[in-house]
């Protein structure tokens, strides 16, 4: 589907790498800094960075209600690393799961590993973890797409996809491709609704 507009929350963190990956998949990325930037988006990425800083920046930009409206309309959201924390039950509550910050501990602050991820095909996905969270509690509606050391690190519930690693930092776009497929499906559903 042509011209899917995908916002990337650009308050802090590595939003530019997400925009590049999305562009590579044929989407039209847009940086989001204020509520007006959310208008007309088909989907939104909340990138990694520092969750406390991003949370405060959402407040001071007055973005929370636009984010909630986007979620309520069933438009997809991808939260990566700090973005996963922002989406969790203790923050914006977009996904029925709780992320544990810096869960891999001091010894394992940053590492790369090969992950088996549901929905990307048989080839393992190279995943970059940087002071990453893992999921320590998740509800029955949450699908676990990948785990690392026995802890979920990629999850999905309805229109929300979240991962603890940084899929934008490798040149393998398969994780973002899952998100783009969700976005295409959501836009088709919205189109059918409008036609009725
Ligand atoms: N450790 C960060 C946090 O707790 C997340 C790190 C990241 O996004 N790479 O917010």
XYZ file of C-alpha atoms and ligand atoms in Angstrom:
206
model
C 0.000 0.000 0.000
C 1.357 3.374 -1.012
C 2.325 6.235 1.275
C 1.797 4.912 4.745
C 2.616 7.805 7.046
C 4.509 6.621 10.060
C 5.327 9.060 12.834
C 8.500 8.662 14.835
C 8.435 10.320 18.229
C 11.428 12.635 17.993
C 11.714 14.033 21.506
C 14.846 12.115 22.483
C 16.706 8.991 21.451
C 17.495 7.323 18.170
C 14.537 8.366 16.032
C 16.582 9.004 12.865
C 17.579 5.357 12.460
C 13.915 4.337 12.656
C 13.017 6.844 9.958
C 15.681 5.368 7.684
C 14.443 1.802 8.172
C 10.829 2.854 7.583
C 11.777 4.731 4.422
C 13.589 1.599 3.210
C 10.300 -0.298 3.575
C 8.459 2.266 1.462
C 6.779 4.202 4.278
C 6.805 7.948 4.667
C 8.317 8.724 8.085
C 7.434 11.933 9.926
C 9.088 13.296 13.026
C 6.623 13.934 15.848
C 7.371 16.665 18.390
C 3.999 18.274 19.015
C 0.333 17.195 18.926
C -0.256 18.583 15.399
C 2.462 16.267 14.046
C 0.218 13.302 14.916
C -2.462 14.328 12.430
C -3.011 11.912 9.578
C -0.561 9.290 10.806
C -1.202 5.631 10.038
C 1.186 4.418 12.742
C 3.690 5.644 15.297
C 7.107 4.521 16.544
C 8.212 5.339 20.081
C 11.988 4.860 19.929
C 14.609 3.918 22.481
C 16.453 6.433 24.573
C 15.767 7.066 28.218
C 12.224 6.297 29.324
C 12.111 8.851 32.163
C 13.275 11.608 29.812
C 10.875 10.559 27.043
C 7.976 10.378 29.536
C 8.696 13.898 30.786
C 9.094 15.207 27.246
C 5.686 13.735 26.284
C 4.165 15.648 29.210
C 5.840 18.917 28.446
C 5.009 18.680 24.721
C 1.357 18.035 25.659
C 1.417 14.888 23.540
C -0.281 12.385 25.823
C -3.855 12.856 24.628
C -2.852 12.702 20.952
C -0.970 9.458 21.672
C -4.013 8.035 23.472
C -6.327 9.017 20.618
C -3.985 7.353 18.113
C -3.976 4.160 20.189
C -7.738 4.210 20.717
C -8.321 4.526 16.982
C -6.475 1.214 16.547
C -3.551 2.761 14.689
C -0.425 0.688 15.264
C 2.322 1.655 17.675
C 5.838 0.211 17.810
C 7.711 0.796 21.062
C 11.389 -0.134 21.118
C 13.484 -0.374 24.287
C 12.618 2.794 26.257
C 9.593 3.005 23.920
C 8.469 -0.414 25.167
C 8.665 0.904 28.735
C 6.594 3.977 27.759
C 3.893 1.663 26.306
C 3.726 -0.637 29.325
C 1.051 -0.892 32.007
C 2.929 1.391 34.400
C 3.289 4.179 31.863
C 0.817 4.857 29.024
C -0.815 1.441 29.424
C -0.979 0.642 25.702
C 0.019 -2.959 26.315
C -0.949 -5.272 29.163
C 2.607 -6.023 30.211
C 5.194 -4.620 32.566
C 8.743 -3.999 31.467
C 11.627 -4.176 33.914
C 14.136 -1.411 33.229
C 17.821 -2.243 32.730
C 16.847 -5.840 33.377
C 19.974 -7.507 31.995
C 22.082 -5.950 34.736
C 25.468 -4.295 34.842
C 27.505 -7.120 33.350
C 25.302 -7.258 30.299
C 24.608 -3.580 29.709
C 24.926 -3.870 25.952
C 25.183 -6.955 23.798
C 24.155 -8.453 20.497
C 22.593 -11.816 19.984
C 20.694 -13.882 17.454
C 17.013 -14.214 18.285
C 14.312 -16.460 16.970
C 11.406 -14.158 16.318
C 7.898 -15.273 15.457
C 6.789 -13.787 12.172
C 10.148 -12.940 10.582
C 10.836 -16.309 8.971
C 13.307 -19.023 9.906
C 16.507 -16.964 9.813
C 17.342 -15.679 13.306
C 17.325 -11.931 13.759
C 20.462 -10.149 14.943
C 19.334 -8.053 17.915
C 21.174 -5.181 19.601
C 20.393 -4.716 23.305
C 21.445 -1.482 25.020
C 20.627 -1.225 28.743
C 17.518 -3.067 27.721
C 14.413 -3.979 29.640
C 12.719 -7.347 29.535
C 9.074 -8.148 30.102
C 8.433 -9.372 33.622
C 4.644 -9.645 33.555
C 2.280 -9.990 30.639
C -1.443 -10.543 30.267
C -3.221 -13.390 28.511
C -3.891 -11.291 25.394
C -0.194 -10.604 24.886
C 1.649 -12.686 22.311
C 5.319 -13.330 23.029
C 7.217 -13.136 19.735
C 10.738 -13.593 21.080
C 12.530 -14.333 24.327
C 16.087 -13.943 25.504
C 17.394 -15.947 28.497
C 13.815 -17.032 29.158
C 12.407 -13.502 29.304
C 10.103 -12.029 26.670
C 11.833 -9.329 24.613
C 9.322 -8.897 21.778
C 5.582 -8.835 22.373
C 2.400 -7.880 20.612
C -1.125 -7.130 21.725
C -3.699 -5.976 19.162
C -2.227 -2.882 17.473
C 0.818 -2.571 19.725
C 4.176 -4.171 18.972
C 7.057 -3.730 21.391
C 10.607 -4.987 21.691
C 13.447 -4.590 24.145
C 16.145 -4.458 21.467
C 16.954 -1.930 18.730
C 15.714 -3.242 15.364
C 16.637 0.114 13.786
C 20.363 -0.375 14.476
C 20.921 -3.314 12.147
C 20.306 -3.356 8.422
C 17.770 -6.174 8.736
C 14.309 -4.603 8.343
C 12.274 -7.723 9.184
C 11.044 -6.557 12.580
C 9.843 -3.238 11.160
C 8.254 -5.255 8.354
C 5.974 -6.945 10.926
C 4.959 -3.455 12.030
C 4.351 -2.292 8.462
C 2.129 -5.335 7.843
C 0.116 -4.406 10.966
C -0.119 -0.844 9.648
C -1.296 -1.908 6.195
C -3.942 -4.160 7.775
C -5.120 -1.398 10.136
C -5.459 1.056 7.273
C -7.408 -1.457 5.220
C -9.739 -2.041 8.171
C -10.197 1.715 8.634
C -10.930 2.085 4.914
C -13.578 -0.627 5.038
C -15.153 1.061 8.057
C -15.295 4.384 6.214
C -16.846 2.770 3.116
C -19.723 1.317 5.105
N 17.672 1.913 29.951
C 16.769 2.795 29.245
C 15.535 3.097 30.094
O 15.348 2.495 31.087
C 16.357 2.199 27.927
C 17.548 2.040 27.054
C 17.278 2.124 25.594
O 16.223 2.593 25.141
N 18.257 1.751 24.825
O 14.798 3.948 29.777
